Short mmCIF file of N, CA and C in Angstrom, two decimals:
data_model
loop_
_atom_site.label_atom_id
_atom_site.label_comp_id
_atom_site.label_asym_id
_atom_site.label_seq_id
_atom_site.Cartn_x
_atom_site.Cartn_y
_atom_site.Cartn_z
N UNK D 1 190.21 194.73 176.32
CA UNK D 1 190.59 193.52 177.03
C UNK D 1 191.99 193.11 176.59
N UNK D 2 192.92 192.58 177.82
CA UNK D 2 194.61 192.83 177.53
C UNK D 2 194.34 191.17 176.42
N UNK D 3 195.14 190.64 175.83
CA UNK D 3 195.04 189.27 175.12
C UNK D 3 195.19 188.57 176.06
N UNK D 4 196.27 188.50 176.89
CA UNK D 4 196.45 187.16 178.49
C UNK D 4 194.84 186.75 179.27
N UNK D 5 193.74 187.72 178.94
CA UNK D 5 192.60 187.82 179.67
C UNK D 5 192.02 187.05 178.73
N UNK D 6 192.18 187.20 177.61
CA UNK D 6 191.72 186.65 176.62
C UNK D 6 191.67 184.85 176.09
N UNK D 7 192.80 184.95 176.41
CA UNK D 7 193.58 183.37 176.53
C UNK D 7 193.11 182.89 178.04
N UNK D 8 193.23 183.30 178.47
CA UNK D 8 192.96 182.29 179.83
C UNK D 8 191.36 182.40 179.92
N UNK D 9 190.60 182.98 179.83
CA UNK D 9 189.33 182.91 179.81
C UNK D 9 188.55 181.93 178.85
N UNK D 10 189.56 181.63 177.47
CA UNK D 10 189.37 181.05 176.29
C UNK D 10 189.35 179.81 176.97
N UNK D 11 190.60 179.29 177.33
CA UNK D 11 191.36 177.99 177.97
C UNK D 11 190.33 177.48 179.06
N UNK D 12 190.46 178.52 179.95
CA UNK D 12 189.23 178.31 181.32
C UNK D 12 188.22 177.70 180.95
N UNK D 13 187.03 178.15 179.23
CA UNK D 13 186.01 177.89 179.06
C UNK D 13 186.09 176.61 178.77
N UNK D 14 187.07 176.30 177.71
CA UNK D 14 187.32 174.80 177.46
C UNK D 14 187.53 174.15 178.45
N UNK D 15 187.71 173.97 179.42
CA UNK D 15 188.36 173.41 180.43
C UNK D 15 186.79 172.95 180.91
N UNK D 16 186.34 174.48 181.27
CA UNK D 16 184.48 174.57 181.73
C UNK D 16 183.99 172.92 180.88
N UNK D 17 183.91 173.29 179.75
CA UNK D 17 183.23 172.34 179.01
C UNK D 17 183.50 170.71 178.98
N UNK D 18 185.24 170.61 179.00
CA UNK D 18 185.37 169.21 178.76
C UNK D 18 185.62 168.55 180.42
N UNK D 19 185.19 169.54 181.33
CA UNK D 19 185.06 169.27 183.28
C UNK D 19 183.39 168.41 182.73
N UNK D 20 182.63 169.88 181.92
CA UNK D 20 181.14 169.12 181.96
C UNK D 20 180.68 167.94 181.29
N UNK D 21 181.70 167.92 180.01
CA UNK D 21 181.10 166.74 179.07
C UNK D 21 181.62 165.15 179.64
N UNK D 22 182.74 165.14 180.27
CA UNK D 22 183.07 164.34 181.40
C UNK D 22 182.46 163.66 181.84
N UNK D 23 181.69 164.84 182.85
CA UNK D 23 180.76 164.43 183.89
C UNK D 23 179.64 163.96 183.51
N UNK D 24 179.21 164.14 182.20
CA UNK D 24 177.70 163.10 181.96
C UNK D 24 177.93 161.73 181.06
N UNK D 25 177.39 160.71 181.78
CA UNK D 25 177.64 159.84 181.39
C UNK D 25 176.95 158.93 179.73
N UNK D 26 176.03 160.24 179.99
CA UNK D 26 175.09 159.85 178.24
C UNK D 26 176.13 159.83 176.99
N UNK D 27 176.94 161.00 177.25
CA UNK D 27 177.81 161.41 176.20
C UNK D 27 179.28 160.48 175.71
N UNK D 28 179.56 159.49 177.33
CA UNK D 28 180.79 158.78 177.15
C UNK D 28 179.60 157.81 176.10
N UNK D 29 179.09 157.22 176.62
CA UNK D 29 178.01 156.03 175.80
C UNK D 29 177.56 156.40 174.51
N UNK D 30 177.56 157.75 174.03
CA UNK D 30 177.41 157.56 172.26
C UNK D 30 178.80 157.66 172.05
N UNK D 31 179.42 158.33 171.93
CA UNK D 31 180.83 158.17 171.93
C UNK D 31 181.16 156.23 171.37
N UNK D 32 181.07 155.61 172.53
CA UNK D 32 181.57 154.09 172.45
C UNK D 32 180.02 153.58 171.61
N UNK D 33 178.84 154.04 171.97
CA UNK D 33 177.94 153.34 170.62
C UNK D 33 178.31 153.67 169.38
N UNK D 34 179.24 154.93 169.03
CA UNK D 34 179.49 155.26 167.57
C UNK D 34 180.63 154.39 166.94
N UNK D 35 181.58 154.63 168.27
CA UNK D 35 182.79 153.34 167.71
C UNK D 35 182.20 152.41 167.58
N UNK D 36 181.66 151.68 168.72
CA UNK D 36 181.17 150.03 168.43
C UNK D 36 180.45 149.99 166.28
N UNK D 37 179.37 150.84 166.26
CA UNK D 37 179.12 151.12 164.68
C UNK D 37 180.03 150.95 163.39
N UNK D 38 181.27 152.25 164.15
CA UNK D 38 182.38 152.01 163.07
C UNK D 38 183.08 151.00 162.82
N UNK D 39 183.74 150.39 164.23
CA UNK D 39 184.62 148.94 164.28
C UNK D 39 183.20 147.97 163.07
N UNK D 40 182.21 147.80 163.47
CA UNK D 40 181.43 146.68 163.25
C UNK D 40 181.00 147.26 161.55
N UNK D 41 181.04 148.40 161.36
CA UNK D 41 181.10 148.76 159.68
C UNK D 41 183.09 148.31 159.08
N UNK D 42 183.76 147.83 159.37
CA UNK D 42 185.26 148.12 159.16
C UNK D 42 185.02 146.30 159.12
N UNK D 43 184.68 145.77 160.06
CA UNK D 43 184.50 144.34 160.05
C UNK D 43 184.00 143.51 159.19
N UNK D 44 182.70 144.33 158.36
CA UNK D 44 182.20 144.28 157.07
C UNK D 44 182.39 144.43 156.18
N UNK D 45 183.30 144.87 156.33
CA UNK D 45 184.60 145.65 154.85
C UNK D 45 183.67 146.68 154.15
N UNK D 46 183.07 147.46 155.25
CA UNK D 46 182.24 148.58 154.75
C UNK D 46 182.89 150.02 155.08
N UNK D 47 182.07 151.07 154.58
CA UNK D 47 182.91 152.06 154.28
C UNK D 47 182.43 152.90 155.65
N UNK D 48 183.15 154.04 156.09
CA UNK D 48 182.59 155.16 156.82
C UNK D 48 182.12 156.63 155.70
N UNK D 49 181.04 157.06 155.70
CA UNK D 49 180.85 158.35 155.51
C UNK D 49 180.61 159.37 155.97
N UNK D 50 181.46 160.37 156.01
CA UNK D 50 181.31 161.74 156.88
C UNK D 50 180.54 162.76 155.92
N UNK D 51 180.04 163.86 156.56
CA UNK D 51 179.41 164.92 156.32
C UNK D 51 179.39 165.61 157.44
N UNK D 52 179.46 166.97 156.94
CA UNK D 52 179.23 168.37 158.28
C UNK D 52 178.96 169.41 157.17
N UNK D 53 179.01 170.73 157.80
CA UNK D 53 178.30 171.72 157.46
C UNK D 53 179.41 173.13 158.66
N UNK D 54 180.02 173.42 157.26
CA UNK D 54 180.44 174.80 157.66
C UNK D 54 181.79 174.04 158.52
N UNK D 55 182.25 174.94 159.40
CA UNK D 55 183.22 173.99 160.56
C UNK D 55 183.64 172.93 160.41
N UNK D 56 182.01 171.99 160.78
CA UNK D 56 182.09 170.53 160.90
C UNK D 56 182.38 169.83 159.44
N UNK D 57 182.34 170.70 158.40
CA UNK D 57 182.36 170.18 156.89
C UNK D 57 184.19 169.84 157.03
N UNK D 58 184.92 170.78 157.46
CA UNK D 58 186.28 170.66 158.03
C UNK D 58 186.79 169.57 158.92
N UNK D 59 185.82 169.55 159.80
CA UNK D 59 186.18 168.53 160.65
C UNK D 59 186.06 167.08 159.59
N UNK D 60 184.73 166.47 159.31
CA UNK D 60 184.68 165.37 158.64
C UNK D 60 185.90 165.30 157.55
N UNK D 61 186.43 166.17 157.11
CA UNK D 61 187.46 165.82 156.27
C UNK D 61 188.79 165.82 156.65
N UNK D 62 189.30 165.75 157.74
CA UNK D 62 190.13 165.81 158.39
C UNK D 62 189.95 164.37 159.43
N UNK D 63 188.90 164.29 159.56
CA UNK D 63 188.63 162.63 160.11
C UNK D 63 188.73 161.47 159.26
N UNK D 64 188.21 161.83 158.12
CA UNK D 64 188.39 161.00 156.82
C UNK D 64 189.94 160.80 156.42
N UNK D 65 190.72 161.71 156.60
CA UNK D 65 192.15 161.92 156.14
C UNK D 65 193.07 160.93 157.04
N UNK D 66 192.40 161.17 158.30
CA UNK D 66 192.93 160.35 159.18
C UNK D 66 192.78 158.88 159.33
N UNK D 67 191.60 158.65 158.66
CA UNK D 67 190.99 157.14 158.50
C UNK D 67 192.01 156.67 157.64
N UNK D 68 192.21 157.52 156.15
CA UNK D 68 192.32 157.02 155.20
C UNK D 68 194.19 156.96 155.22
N UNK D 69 194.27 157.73 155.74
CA UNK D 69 196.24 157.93 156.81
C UNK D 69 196.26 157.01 157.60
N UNK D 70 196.85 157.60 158.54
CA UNK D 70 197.90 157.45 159.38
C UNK D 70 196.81 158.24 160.58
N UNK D 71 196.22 157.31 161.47
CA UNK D 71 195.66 157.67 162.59
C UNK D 71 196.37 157.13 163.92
N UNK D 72 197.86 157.47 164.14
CA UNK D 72 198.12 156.62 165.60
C UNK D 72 199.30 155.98 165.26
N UNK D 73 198.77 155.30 164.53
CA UNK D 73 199.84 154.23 164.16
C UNK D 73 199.99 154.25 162.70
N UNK D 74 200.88 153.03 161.61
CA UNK D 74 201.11 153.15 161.05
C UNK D 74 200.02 151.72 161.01
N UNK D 75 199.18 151.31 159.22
CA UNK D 75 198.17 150.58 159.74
C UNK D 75 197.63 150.24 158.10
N UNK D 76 196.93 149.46 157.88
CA UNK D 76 196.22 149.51 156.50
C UNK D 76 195.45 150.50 156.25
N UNK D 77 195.25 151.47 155.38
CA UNK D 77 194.19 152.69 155.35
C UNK D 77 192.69 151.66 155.38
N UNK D 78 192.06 152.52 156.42
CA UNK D 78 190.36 152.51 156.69
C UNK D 78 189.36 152.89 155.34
N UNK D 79 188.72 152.64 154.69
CA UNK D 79 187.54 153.14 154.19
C UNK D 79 186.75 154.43 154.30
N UNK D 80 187.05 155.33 153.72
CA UNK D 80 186.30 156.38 154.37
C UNK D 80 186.36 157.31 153.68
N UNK D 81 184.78 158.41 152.85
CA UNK D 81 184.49 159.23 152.53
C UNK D 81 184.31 160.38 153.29
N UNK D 82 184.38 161.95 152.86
CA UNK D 82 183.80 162.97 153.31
C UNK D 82 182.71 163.38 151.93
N UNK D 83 181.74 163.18 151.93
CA UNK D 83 180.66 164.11 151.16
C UNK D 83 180.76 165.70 150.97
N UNK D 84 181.48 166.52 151.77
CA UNK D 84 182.04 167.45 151.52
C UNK D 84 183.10 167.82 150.70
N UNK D 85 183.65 167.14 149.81
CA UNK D 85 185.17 167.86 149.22
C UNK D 85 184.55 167.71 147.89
N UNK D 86 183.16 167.30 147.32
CA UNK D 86 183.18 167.99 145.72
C UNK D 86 182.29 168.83 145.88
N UNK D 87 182.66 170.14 145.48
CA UNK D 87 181.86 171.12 145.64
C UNK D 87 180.93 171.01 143.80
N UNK D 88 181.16 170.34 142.71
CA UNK D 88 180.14 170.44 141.81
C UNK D 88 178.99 169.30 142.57
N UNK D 89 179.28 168.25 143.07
CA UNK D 89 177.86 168.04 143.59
C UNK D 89 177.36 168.61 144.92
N UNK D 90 178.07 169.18 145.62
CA UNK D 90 176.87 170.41 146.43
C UNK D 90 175.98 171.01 146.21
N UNK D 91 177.05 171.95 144.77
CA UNK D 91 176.21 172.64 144.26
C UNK D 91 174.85 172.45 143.36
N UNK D 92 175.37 171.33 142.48
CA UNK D 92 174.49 170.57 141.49
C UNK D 92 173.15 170.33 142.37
N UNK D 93 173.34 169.26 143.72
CA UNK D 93 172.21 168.97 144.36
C UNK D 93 171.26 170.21 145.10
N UNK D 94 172.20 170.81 145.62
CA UNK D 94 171.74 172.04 146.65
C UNK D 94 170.73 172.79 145.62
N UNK D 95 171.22 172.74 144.30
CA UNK D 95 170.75 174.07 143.66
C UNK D 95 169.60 173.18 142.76
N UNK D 96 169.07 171.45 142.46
CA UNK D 96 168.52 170.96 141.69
C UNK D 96 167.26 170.43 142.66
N UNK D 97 167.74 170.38 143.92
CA UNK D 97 166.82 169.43 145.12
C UNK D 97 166.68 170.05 146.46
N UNK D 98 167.53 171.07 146.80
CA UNK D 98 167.79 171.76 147.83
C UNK D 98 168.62 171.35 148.79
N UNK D 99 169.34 171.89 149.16
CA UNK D 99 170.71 171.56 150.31
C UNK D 99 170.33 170.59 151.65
N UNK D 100 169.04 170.65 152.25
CA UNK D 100 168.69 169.63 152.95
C UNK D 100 169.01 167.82 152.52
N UNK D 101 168.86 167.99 151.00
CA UNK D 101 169.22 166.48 150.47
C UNK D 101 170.65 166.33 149.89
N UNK D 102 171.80 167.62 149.91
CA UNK D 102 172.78 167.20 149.60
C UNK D 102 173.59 166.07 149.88
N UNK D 103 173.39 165.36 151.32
CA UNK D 103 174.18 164.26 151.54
C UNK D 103 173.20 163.37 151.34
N UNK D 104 172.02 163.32 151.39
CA UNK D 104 171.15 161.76 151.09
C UNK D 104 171.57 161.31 149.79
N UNK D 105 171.19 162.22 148.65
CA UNK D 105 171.71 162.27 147.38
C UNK D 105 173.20 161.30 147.28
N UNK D 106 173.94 161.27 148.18
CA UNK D 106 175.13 161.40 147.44
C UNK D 106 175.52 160.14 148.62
#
C-alpha cells in the first residue's frame, strides 16, 4: 500500500468518526455534564484528578499540564493531578492490592 493511500484513508477515518460523534447528541451532553462537574469542582476550590491507562495514561497528563499551564489563555493555574506520573506507587499498589485499585488507593 503506496503511503498517500495510507494517509488519506487514515484522515478519511477520522473524519468518519468525528462526522459520527457529531451526530449523536448523547455524547455533546456528557461532554458539557463533565465540564459543568469541573467548572463546579474549580468553584469549590477543589482539585481535578486524572487517570488513564496505557495511551489514555498520556492523555490525562497532558490534560493536567494544561490545567496546571497555560490552556488558551494566559490565566491562574487550575488544580489538577494525573495519578499516573509516580510510577513507585503504581507499582507499590498494583503489586500490594492489584492494579484494579491503583487509582482508588491513591
Amino acid at each position: 500500500m503506496k503511503i498517500d493511500k495510507i494517509i488519506e484513508d487514515s484522515l478519511g477515518s477520522s473524519r468518519k468518526t468525528l462526522e459520527e460523534t457529531l451526530s449523536q447528541h448523547e455524547f455533546a451532553s456528557s461532554i458539557k455534564l463533565a465540564s459543568e462537574k469541573i467548572i463546579d469542582t474549580y468553584k469549590k476550590r477543589g482539585k481535578v484528578l486524572l487517570a488513564g491507562n496505557g495511551g489514555s495514561a498520556a492523555d490525562c497528563q497532558h490534560i493536567c499540564a494544561e490545567l496546571v499551564g497555560r490552556l488558551n489563555f494566559d490565566r491562574e493555574p487550575l488544580s489538577a493531578i494525573a495519578l499516573t506520573t509516580n510510577s513507585s506507587n503504581l507499582t507499590c499498589i498494583g503489586n500490594d492490592y492489584g492494579y484494579e485499585e491503583i487509582f482508588v488507593r491513591q
